[in-house]
Amino acid sequence: MAEKLIHFNAREANGSQLREALEQIYEVVLDGLHHGHFRCSISSAIGKGSRRDLVIEAGKSHKFTIPEDELPR
């Protein structure tokens, strides 16, 4: 039922790192809502070779390096 509520399909994301990052964000939000309260931070920077370094912090930190060619156009 929860999948009907989201407006994107992470499986349709172009690359594996982007897909994993979107799935992690989805999981963090759902876990936080089930728990009742949560705090999450998402940051991004452009690294070497135009790769995007994405960090999701919610209790633990998850880092993803997304190549520019994985980004949707």
mmCIF file with all atom_site columns, C-alpha atoms in Angstrom:
data_model
loop_
_atom_site.group_PDB
_atom_site.id
_atom_site.type_symbol
_atom_site.label_atom_id
_atom_site.label_alt_id
_atom_site.label_comp_id
_atom_site.label_asym_id
_atom_site.label_entity_id
_atom_site.label_seq_id
_atom_site.pdbx_PDB_ins_code
_atom_site.Cartn_x
_atom_site.Cartn_y
_atom_site.Cartn_z
_atom_site.occupancy
_atom_site.B_iso_or_equiv
_atom_site.pdbx_formal_charge
_atom_site.auth_seq_id
_atom_site.auth_comp_id
_atom_site.auth_asym_id
_atom_site.auth_atom_id
_atom_site.pdbx_PDB_model_num
ATOM 1  C CA . MET A 1 1  ? 0.000  0.000  0.000   1.00 0.00 ? 1  MET A CA 1
ATOM 2  C CA . ALA A 1 2  ? 2.812  2.443  0.813   1.00 0.00 ? 2  ALA A CA 1
ATOM 3  C CA . GLU A 1 3  ? 4.217  2.156  -2.708  1.00 0.00 ? 3  GLU A CA 1
ATOM 4  C CA . LYS A 1 4  ? 1.002  3.654  -4.110  1.00 0.00 ? 4  LYS A CA 1
ATOM 5  C CA . LEU A 1 5  ? 1.673  6.823  -2.121  1.00 0.00 ? 5  LEU A CA 1
ATOM 6  C CA . ILE A 1 6  ? 5.021  7.696  -3.679  1.00 0.00 ? 6  ILE A CA 1
ATOM 7  C CA . HIS A 1 7  ? 5.259  9.698  -6.896  1.00 0.00 ? 7  HIS A CA 1
ATOM 8  C CA . PHE A 1 8  ? 8.402  8.111  -8.253  1.00 0.00 ? 8  PHE A CA 1
ATOM 9  C CA . ASN A 1 9  ? 9.503  4.587  -8.921  1.00 0.00 ? 9  ASN A CA 1
ATOM 10 C CA . ALA A 1 10 ? 13.065 4.044  -7.719  1.00 0.00 ? 10 ALA A CA 1
ATOM 11 C CA . ARG A 1 11 ? 13.357 0.999  -9.969  1.00 0.00 ? 11 ARG A CA 1
ATOM 12 C CA . GLU A 1 12 ? 13.037 3.293  -12.994 1.00 0.00 ? 12 GLU A CA 1
ATOM 13 C CA . ALA A 1 13 ? 16.034 5.393  -11.923 1.00 0.00 ? 13 ALA A CA 1
ATOM 14 C CA . ASN A 1 14 ? 18.796 5.300  -14.534 1.00 0.00 ? 14 ASN A CA 1
ATOM 15 C CA . GLY A 1 15 ? 21.685 3.907  -12.463 1.00 0.00 ? 15 GLY A CA 1
ATOM 16 C CA . SER A 1 16 ? 22.216 1.592  -9.553  1.00 0.00 ? 16 SER A CA 1
ATOM 17 C CA . GLN A 1 17 ? 23.688 4.221  -7.207  1.00 0.00 ? 17 GLN A CA 1
ATOM 18 C CA . LEU A 1 18 ? 20.816 6.625  -7.820  1.00 0.00 ? 18 LEU A CA 1
ATOM 19 C CA . ARG A 1 19 ? 18.297 3.825  -7.359  1.00 0.00 ? 19 ARG A CA 1
ATOM 20 C CA . GLU A 1 20 ? 19.929 2.718  -4.099  1.00 0.00 ? 20 GLU A CA 1
ATOM 21 C CA . ALA A 1 21 ? 19.978 6.307  -2.794  1.00 0.00 ? 21 ALA A CA 1
ATOM 22 C CA . LEU A 1 22 ? 16.277 6.842  -3.563  1.00 0.00 ? 22 LEU A CA 1
ATOM 23 C CA . GLU A 1 23 ? 15.380 3.520  -1.948  1.00 0.00 ? 23 GLU A CA 1
ATOM 24 C CA . GLN A 1 24 ? 17.398 4.484  1.156   1.00 0.00 ? 24 GLN A CA 1
ATOM 25 C CA . ILE A 1 25 ? 15.595 7.834  1.431   1.00 0.00 ? 25 ILE A CA 1
ATOM 26 C CA . TYR A 1 26 ? 12.248 6.052  1.102   1.00 0.00 ? 26 TYR A CA 1
ATOM 27 C CA . GLU A 1 27 ? 13.232 3.554  3.810   1.00 0.00 ? 27 GLU A CA 1
ATOM 28 C CA . VAL A 1 28 ? 14.459 6.284  6.191   1.00 0.00 ? 28 VAL A CA 1
ATOM 29 C CA . VAL A 1 29 ? 11.186 8.216  5.871   1.00 0.00 ? 29 VAL A CA 1
ATOM 30 C CA . LEU A 1 30 ? 8.993  5.142  6.361   1.00 0.00 ? 30 LEU A CA 1
ATOM 31 C CA . ASP A 1 31 ? 11.024 3.932  9.356   1.00 0.00 ? 31 ASP A CA 1
ATOM 32 C CA . GLY A 1 32 ? 10.816 7.397  10.911  1.00 0.00 ? 32 GLY A CA 1
ATOM 33 C CA . LEU A 1 33 ? 7.068  7.600  10.398  1.00 0.00 ? 33 LEU A CA 1
ATOM 34 C CA . HIS A 1 34 ? 6.585  4.166  11.951  1.00 0.00 ? 34 HIS A CA 1
ATOM 35 C CA . HIS A 1 35 ? 8.742  5.208  14.907  1.00 0.00 ? 35 HIS A CA 1
ATOM 36 C CA . GLY A 1 36 ? 6.741  8.401  15.330  1.00 0.00 ? 36 GLY A CA 1
ATOM 37 C CA . HIS A 1 37 ? 9.487  10.984 14.982  1.00 0.00 ? 37 HIS A CA 1
ATOM 38 C CA . PHE A 1 38 ? 12.834 11.252 13.258  1.00 0.00 ? 38 PHE A CA 1
ATOM 39 C CA . ARG A 1 39 ? 15.478 13.621 11.983  1.00 0.00 ? 39 ARG A CA 1
ATOM 40 C CA . CYS A 1 40 ? 17.171 13.215 8.640   1.00 0.00 ? 40 CYS A CA 1
ATOM 41 C CA . SER A 1 41 ? 19.761 15.221 6.747   1.00 0.00 ? 41 SER A CA 1
ATOM 42 C CA . ILE A 1 42 ? 20.542 14.902 3.047   1.00 0.00 ? 42 ILE A CA 1
ATOM 43 C CA . SER A 1 43 ? 23.502 16.692 1.493   1.00 0.00 ? 43 SER A CA 1
ATOM 44 C CA . SER A 1 44 ? 25.163 16.632 -1.898  1.00 0.00 ? 44 SER A CA 1
ATOM 45 C CA . ALA A 1 45 ? 28.338 17.945 -3.479  1.00 0.00 ? 45 ALA A CA 1
ATOM 46 C CA . ILE A 1 46 ? 29.967 17.658 -6.880  1.00 0.00 ? 46 ILE A CA 1
ATOM 47 C CA . GLY A 1 47 ? 33.130 15.579 -6.649  1.00 0.00 ? 47 GLY A CA 1
ATOM 48 C CA . LYS A 1 48 ? 35.790 14.422 -9.081  1.00 0.00 ? 48 LYS A CA 1
ATOM 49 C CA . GLY A 1 49 ? 34.658 13.691 -12.619 1.00 0.00 ? 49 GLY A CA 1
ATOM 50 C CA . SER A 1 50 ? 31.320 15.504 -12.097 1.00 0.00 ? 50 SER A CA 1
ATOM 51 C CA . ARG A 1 51 ? 30.142 12.720 -9.781  1.00 0.00 ? 51 ARG A CA 1
ATOM 52 C CA . ARG A 1 52 ? 27.577 13.622 -7.176  1.00 0.00 ? 52 ARG A CA 1
ATOM 53 C CA . ASP A 1 53 ? 28.428 12.672 -3.600  1.00 0.00 ? 53 ASP A CA 1
ATOM 54 C CA . LEU A 1 54 ? 25.140 12.187 -1.752  1.00 0.00 ? 54 LEU A CA 1
ATOM 55 C CA . VAL A 1 55 ? 25.077 11.643 2.012   1.00 0.00 ? 55 VAL A CA 1
ATOM 56 C CA . ILE A 1 56 ? 21.952 10.612 3.916   1.00 0.00 ? 56 ILE A CA 1
ATOM 57 C CA . GLU A 1 57 ? 22.249 10.931 7.699   1.00 0.00 ? 57 GLU A CA 1
ATOM 58 C CA . ALA A 1 58 ? 19.550 9.413  9.866   1.00 0.00 ? 58 ALA A CA 1
ATOM 59 C CA . GLY A 1 59 ? 21.120 7.727  12.873  1.00 0.00 ? 59 GLY A CA 1
ATOM 60 C CA . LYS A 1 60 ? 23.667 6.202  10.491  1.00 0.00 ? 60 LYS A CA 1
ATOM 61 C CA . SER A 1 61 ? 25.313 7.817  7.501   1.00 0.00 ? 61 SER A CA 1
ATOM 62 C CA . HIS A 1 62 ? 24.894 6.398  4.009   1.00 0.00 ? 62 HIS A CA 1
ATOM 63 C CA . LYS A 1 63 ? 27.087 7.751  1.212   1.00 0.00 ? 63 LYS A CA 1
ATOM 64 C CA . PHE A 1 64 ? 26.399 7.300  -2.484  1.00 0.00 ? 64 PHE A CA 1
ATOM 65 C CA . THR A 1 65 ? 28.574 8.415  -5.396  1.00 0.00 ? 65 THR A CA 1
ATOM 66 C CA . ILE A 1 66 ? 26.366 8.986  -8.411  1.00 0.00 ? 66 ILE A CA 1
ATOM 67 C CA . PRO A 1 67 ? 28.003 9.409  -11.834 1.00 0.00 ? 67 PRO A CA 1
ATOM 68 C CA . GLU A 1 68 ? 26.638 12.318 -13.851 1.00 0.00 ? 68 GLU A CA 1
ATOM 69 C CA . ASP A 1 69 ? 25.414 9.980  -16.599 1.00 0.00 ? 69 ASP A CA 1
ATOM 70 C CA . GLU A 1 70 ? 23.094 8.231  -14.094 1.00 0.00 ? 70 GLU A CA 1
ATOM 71 C CA . LEU A 1 71 ? 21.139 11.433 -13.508 1.00 0.00 ? 71 LEU A CA 1
ATOM 72 C CA . PRO A 1 72 ? 17.752 11.611 -15.258 1.00 0.00 ? 72 PRO A CA 1
ATOM 73 C CA . ARG A 1 73 ? 17.494 14.178 -18.031 1.00 0.00 ? 73 ARG A CA 1
#
